[in-house]
Amino acid sequence: MSALPLPDRGLDFGDGLFETMLVHRGQPLFEEYHLERLCRGLQALAIPDCLQNARAELRVATETVARNWEWAVIRISVLRGVGPRGYTPLLNAKPRILIRITQLDSDHAMMPSPAKLGVAEIFLSNQPFLAGIKHSNRLEQVIAATEAQSKGVDECILLDDLGQVVSVIAGNIFLMCKGELCTPILDRCGVEGTRRRLIMEIWAPSIGLNVRETRMTLSDLESADEVFYSNSLHTVRPIARLNLRTWEDHSVCASLFQQYLKVVS
């Protein structure tokens, strides 16, 4: 579909969810992790279950990708759809599923170059009800991305309104400190990334590390031995600089990337 029929609550209120999937030779990587998070989001927002339809749309999309490109990204959006004027949705709303496919030129079997980070001035609002899911309301991230662009950095650390580290704009943050791998607790805000879950459940234990979820501050980051972030496109990306702090050791990040390569190679 190249046009979105109006009205649509996704456009009016951001009433929906989305997933961004890396696709290799027509195969969405870690598809079930994405669809499980999408299912949790549907339940949280009380959007009628349309997971079977989403799977069917993905099958059609990946057939197109497999015929044309080695690497691509698919964004699948589930919007609540048509509704009356005002915030209250229809009880029997029929969700709309939108698919966007983008070709990727870079080789995603290569670990990304180390990133330079800043700290965003905008805070993430604490809202435990929406914590973890990937809903369509992303204005905080848009503002932070605009700020990162103006600062000439690759990414920005996002803090919540209590000054705690949550994530980067498009990914989850990890740090190594005294032999322990840590990541922020996401019970108040933030997105529980699919790669974050893979690191915590599979990849880190496979290299002899457990991951501890904890509250952390910028001081914790700046005193860490190694810092990196994860998302669906980069998998893991080492961090070289945050403000005046620099890191040269990216060994844990590299080891985790090798675990990812076992899946795609």
Tab-separated table of C-alpha atoms in Angstrom:
chain	number	residue	atom	x	y	z
A	1	MET	CA	0.000	0.000	0.000
A	2	SER	CA	1.496	3.343	-1.031
A	3	ALA	CA	-1.184	5.531	0.586
A	4	LEU	CA	-2.747	5.429	4.043
A	5	PRO	CA	-6.548	5.870	4.082
A	6	LEU	CA	-7.666	8.538	6.501
A	7	PRO	CA	-8.611	8.967	9.257
A	8	ASP	CA	-6.129	6.724	11.049
A	9	ARG	CA	-5.374	6.704	14.762
A	10	GLY	CA	-1.760	5.859	14.093
A	11	LEU	CA	-1.344	9.207	12.353
A	12	ASP	CA	-3.643	11.126	14.689
A	13	PHE	CA	-2.298	9.857	18.027
A	14	GLY	CA	0.644	7.533	17.380
A	15	ASP	CA	-1.754	4.751	18.380
A	16	GLY	CA	0.266	1.766	17.286
A	17	LEU	CA	3.455	-0.260	17.460
A	18	PHE	CA	6.355	-1.072	15.181
A	19	GLU	CA	9.253	-3.464	14.767
A	20	THR	CA	12.441	-2.950	12.757
A	21	MET	CA	13.922	-6.202	11.479
A	22	LEU	CA	17.269	-6.791	9.839
A	23	VAL	CA	16.856	-9.143	6.880
A	24	HIS	CA	19.658	-11.322	5.501
A	25	ARG	CA	19.024	-13.083	2.175
A	26	GLY	CA	15.289	-12.902	2.678
A	27	GLN	CA	15.341	-14.103	6.285
A	28	PRO	CA	14.291	-11.684	9.073
A	29	LEU	CA	16.842	-12.189	11.832
A	30	PHE	CA	15.445	-13.195	15.224
A	31	GLU	CA	11.909	-12.780	13.897
A	32	GLU	CA	10.294	-14.534	16.847
A	33	TYR	CA	11.891	-12.132	19.318
A	34	HIS	CA	10.400	-9.218	17.379
A	35	LEU	CA	6.965	-10.798	17.116
A	36	GLU	CA	6.912	-11.679	20.812
A	37	ARG	CA	7.597	-8.051	21.682
A	38	LEU	CA	4.944	-6.961	19.186
A	39	CYS	CA	2.478	-9.323	20.873
A	40	ARG	CA	3.262	-7.811	24.285
A	41	GLY	CA	2.657	-4.367	22.828
A	42	LEU	CA	-0.685	-5.385	21.332
A	43	GLN	CA	-1.778	-6.665	24.725
A	44	ALA	CA	-0.557	-3.561	26.565
A	45	LEU	CA	-2.387	-1.181	24.207
A	46	ALA	CA	-5.446	-3.453	23.884
A	47	ILE	CA	-5.135	-3.509	20.097
A	48	PRO	CA	-6.975	-6.536	18.649
A	49	ASP	CA	-4.676	-9.492	18.030
A	50	CYS	CA	-3.434	-9.433	14.438
A	51	LEU	CA	-0.220	-11.399	14.840
A	52	GLN	CA	-1.209	-14.019	12.277
A	53	ASN	CA	-1.848	-11.309	9.694
A	54	ALA	CA	1.495	-9.698	10.556
A	55	ARG	CA	3.271	-12.996	9.933
A	56	ALA	CA	1.560	-13.334	6.552
A	57	GLU	CA	2.559	-9.812	5.523
A	58	LEU	CA	6.156	-10.507	6.561
A	59	ARG	CA	6.249	-13.632	4.391
A	60	VAL	CA	5.235	-11.617	1.329
A	61	ALA	CA	7.737	-8.871	2.136
A	62	THR	CA	10.659	-11.231	2.650
A	63	GLU	CA	9.987	-12.980	-0.659
A	64	THR	CA	10.507	-9.609	-2.335
A	65	VAL	CA	13.718	-9.011	-0.403
A	66	ALA	CA	15.113	-12.476	-1.131
A	67	ARG	CA	14.796	-11.918	-4.861
A	68	ASN	CA	16.649	-8.607	-4.828
A	69	TRP	CA	19.007	-7.850	-1.921
A	70	GLU	CA	21.432	-9.544	0.445
A	71	TRP	CA	20.792	-7.117	3.311
A	72	ALA	CA	17.642	-5.096	3.931
A	73	VAL	CA	15.565	-3.725	6.760
A	74	ILE	CA	11.840	-4.249	7.158
A	75	ARG	CA	9.750	-1.982	9.332
A	76	ILE	CA	6.401	-3.490	10.209
A	77	SER	CA	3.901	-1.112	11.804
A	78	VAL	CA	0.616	-2.142	13.399
A	79	LEU	CA	-1.793	0.779	13.736
A	80	ARG	CA	-5.115	0.595	15.523
A	81	GLY	CA	-6.782	1.933	12.383
A	82	VAL	CA	-9.930	3.950	11.861
A	83	GLY	CA	-11.758	5.427	14.812
A	84	PRO	CA	-14.132	8.251	15.726
A	85	ARG	CA	-12.942	11.720	16.545
A	86	GLY	CA	-11.372	11.870	20.011
A	87	TYR	CA	-9.124	9.614	22.026
A	88	THR	CA	-11.540	6.738	22.673
A	89	PRO	CA	-10.938	3.871	20.205
A	90	LEU	CA	-13.494	1.572	18.629
A	91	LEU	CA	-13.959	-1.661	20.534
A	92	ASN	CA	-13.938	-3.643	17.279
A	93	ALA	CA	-11.162	-1.717	15.551
A	94	LYS	CA	-9.483	-3.439	12.602
A	95	PRO	CA	-5.739	-2.867	12.848
A	96	ARG	CA	-3.769	-1.831	9.796
A	97	ILE	CA	-0.443	-3.464	9.020
A	98	LEU	CA	2.088	-1.416	7.084
A	99	ILE	CA	5.345	-2.772	5.669
A	100	ARG	CA	8.311	-0.688	4.569
A	101	ILE	CA	11.366	-2.301	2.985
A	102	THR	CA	14.709	-0.526	2.617
A	103	GLN	CA	17.818	-1.897	0.935
A	104	LEU	CA	21.032	-1.728	2.970
A	105	ASP	CA	24.333	-1.159	1.197
A	106	SER	CA	26.659	-1.927	4.100
A	107	ASP	CA	27.722	-5.434	5.103
A	108	HIS	CA	26.055	-6.231	8.407
A	109	ALA	CA	28.383	-9.151	8.959
A	110	MET	CA	31.027	-6.545	9.863
A	111	MET	CA	31.072	-5.000	13.348
A	112	PRO	CA	30.363	-1.256	13.169
A	113	SER	CA	33.088	1.269	13.860
A	114	PRO	CA	33.281	2.662	17.414
A	115	ALA	CA	30.773	5.429	18.074
A	116	LYS	CA	31.134	8.888	19.559
A	117	LEU	CA	28.359	9.754	22.022
A	118	GLY	CA	26.873	12.827	23.626
A	119	VAL	CA	24.212	13.223	26.302
A	120	ALA	CA	20.777	14.371	25.189
A	121	GLU	CA	19.264	17.393	26.902
A	122	ILE	CA	15.746	15.969	26.629
A	123	PHE	CA	14.737	13.469	29.314
A	124	LEU	CA	12.658	10.356	28.772
A	125	SER	CA	9.370	10.500	30.633
A	126	ASN	CA	8.853	7.759	33.184
A	127	GLN	CA	5.727	5.771	32.298
A	128	PRO	CA	5.878	2.190	33.626
A	129	PHE	CA	2.740	1.148	31.736
A	130	LEU	CA	4.504	1.700	28.399
A	131	ALA	CA	7.981	0.608	29.494
A	132	GLY	CA	9.535	-2.111	27.376
A	133	ILE	CA	7.237	-2.027	24.337
A	134	LYS	CA	8.003	-0.313	21.037
A	135	HIS	CA	5.032	1.998	20.600
A	136	SER	CA	4.756	4.574	17.837
A	137	ASN	CA	5.191	7.659	20.019
A	138	ARG	CA	8.852	8.522	19.408
A	139	LEU	CA	8.989	12.313	19.678
A	140	GLU	CA	11.535	12.177	22.493
A	141	GLN	CA	13.846	10.154	20.264
A	142	VAL	CA	13.267	12.492	17.303
A	143	ILE	CA	14.250	15.505	19.407
A	144	ALA	CA	17.321	13.689	20.760
A	145	ALA	CA	18.369	12.588	17.255
A	146	THR	CA	18.124	16.170	16.052
A	147	GLU	CA	20.355	17.195	18.945
A	148	ALA	CA	22.885	14.446	18.155
A	149	GLN	CA	23.017	15.653	14.567
A	150	SER	CA	23.675	19.225	15.669
A	151	LYS	CA	26.445	18.068	18.044
A	152	GLY	CA	28.133	15.950	15.396
A	153	VAL	CA	27.940	12.729	17.432
A	154	ASP	CA	26.775	9.278	16.379
A	155	GLU	CA	24.359	8.758	19.256
A	156	CYS	CA	23.217	10.270	22.531
A	157	ILE	CA	22.697	8.821	25.977
A	158	LEU	CA	19.117	9.253	27.164
A	159	LEU	CA	18.409	9.863	30.847
A	160	ASP	CA	15.038	9.678	32.557
A	161	ASP	CA	13.593	12.573	34.539
A	162	LEU	CA	15.336	11.252	37.665
A	163	GLY	CA	18.735	11.496	35.986
A	164	GLN	CA	19.176	7.735	35.549
A	165	VAL	CA	20.683	6.275	32.361
A	166	VAL	CA	18.050	4.524	30.235
A	167	SER	CA	19.484	3.882	26.776
A	168	VAL	CA	20.814	5.534	23.680
A	169	ILE	CA	18.393	7.025	21.155
A	170	ALA	CA	18.134	3.853	19.075
A	171	GLY	CA	19.400	1.063	21.259
A	172	ASN	CA	20.213	-0.350	24.660
A	173	ILE	CA	23.360	0.512	26.588
A	174	PHE	CA	25.756	-1.948	28.261
A	175	LEU	CA	28.860	-1.423	30.363
A	176	MET	CA	31.623	-3.598	31.704
A	177	CYS	CA	32.820	-2.763	35.201
A	178	LYS	CA	35.191	-4.943	37.225
A	179	GLY	CA	34.405	-8.003	35.134
A	180	GLU	CA	30.625	-7.592	35.316
A	181	LEU	CA	28.317	-6.750	32.401
A	182	CYS	CA	25.498	-4.367	33.348
A	183	THR	CA	22.556	-2.731	31.610
A	184	PRO	CA	19.848	-0.344	32.883
A	185	ILE	CA	16.602	-1.646	34.355
A	186	LEU	CA	13.764	-0.684	32.004
A	187	ASP	CA	10.807	-0.782	34.371
A	188	ARG	CA	9.983	2.943	34.096
A	189	CYS	CA	10.698	3.761	30.446
A	190	GLY	CA	12.749	2.598	27.484
A	191	VAL	CA	12.455	-0.238	24.982
A	192	GLU	CA	13.452	-3.820	25.733
A	193	GLY	CA	15.451	-4.472	22.575
A	194	THR	CA	15.597	-7.828	20.841
A	195	ARG	CA	19.415	-7.751	20.816
A	196	ARG	CA	19.406	-6.775	24.488
A	197	ARG	CA	17.379	-9.895	25.187
A	198	LEU	CA	19.720	-12.066	23.098
A	199	ILE	CA	22.740	-10.679	24.925
A	200	MET	CA	21.170	-11.288	28.328
A	201	GLU	CA	19.729	-14.732	27.630
A	202	ILE	CA	22.179	-16.332	25.185
A	203	TRP	CA	25.214	-14.455	23.930
A	204	ALA	CA	26.694	-13.147	27.190
A	205	PRO	CA	26.301	-16.479	29.053
A	206	SER	CA	27.917	-18.233	26.079
A	207	ILE	CA	31.120	-16.221	26.659
A	208	GLY	CA	31.007	-16.672	30.425
A	209	LEU	CA	29.219	-13.461	31.409
A	210	ASN	CA	25.930	-12.868	33.165
A	211	VAL	CA	24.136	-9.539	32.760
A	212	ARG	CA	22.948	-7.573	35.764
A	213	GLU	CA	20.097	-5.089	35.362
A	214	THR	CA	20.674	-2.086	37.580
A	215	ARG	CA	20.125	1.628	38.037
A	216	MET	CA	23.043	3.570	36.639
A	217	THR	CA	24.225	7.135	36.311
A	218	LEU	CA	26.498	8.945	33.889
A	219	SER	CA	29.275	8.567	36.452
A	220	ASP	CA	28.864	4.794	36.260
A	221	LEU	CA	29.252	4.955	32.489
A	222	GLU	CA	32.279	7.206	32.624
A	223	SER	CA	34.025	4.901	35.131
A	224	ALA	CA	33.291	1.718	33.139
A	225	ASP	CA	36.032	-0.377	31.550
A	226	GLU	CA	34.079	-0.829	28.303
A	227	VAL	CA	30.802	0.535	26.938
A	228	PHE	CA	28.728	-0.485	23.933
A	229	TYR	CA	25.153	-0.383	22.728
A	230	SER	CA	22.899	-2.813	20.889
A	231	ASN	CA	20.091	-2.520	18.368
A	232	SER	CA	18.560	-4.479	15.497
A	233	LEU	CA	20.706	-2.982	12.749
A	234	HIS	CA	24.142	-2.742	14.376
A	235	THR	CA	23.654	-5.764	16.668
A	236	VAL	CA	26.353	-4.360	18.975
A	237	ARG	CA	28.415	-1.227	18.458
A	238	PRO	CA	31.404	-0.249	20.609
A	239	ILE	CA	31.593	3.218	22.108
A	240	ALA	CA	34.851	5.119	21.741
A	241	ARG	CA	33.989	8.408	23.399
A	242	LEU	CA	31.433	9.953	25.760
A	243	ASN	CA	32.127	13.586	26.507
A	244	LEU	CA	35.819	13.608	27.545
A	245	ARG	CA	35.965	9.896	28.424
A	246	THR	CA	37.452	7.556	25.824
A	247	TRP	CA	37.631	3.767	25.506
A	248	GLU	CA	39.979	1.619	23.448
A	249	ASP	CA	39.064	-1.819	24.814
A	250	HIS	CA	36.123	-3.277	22.854
A	251	SER	CA	36.864	-6.942	23.509
A	252	VAL	CA	33.517	-7.916	25.068
A	253	CYS	CA	31.610	-6.169	22.311
A	254	ALA	CA	33.686	-8.013	19.705
A	255	SER	CA	33.065	-11.361	21.416
A	256	LEU	CA	29.310	-10.752	21.440
A	257	PHE	CA	29.406	-9.828	17.777
A	258	GLN	CA	31.065	-13.173	17.071
A	259	GLN	CA	28.092	-14.891	18.709
A	260	TYR	CA	25.790	-13.021	16.330
A	261	LEU	CA	27.916	-14.076	13.345
A	262	LYS	CA	27.282	-17.725	14.204
A	263	VAL	CA	23.653	-17.092	13.254
A	264	VAL	CA	24.162	-15.137	10.024
A	265	SER	CA	27.222	-16.863	8.561
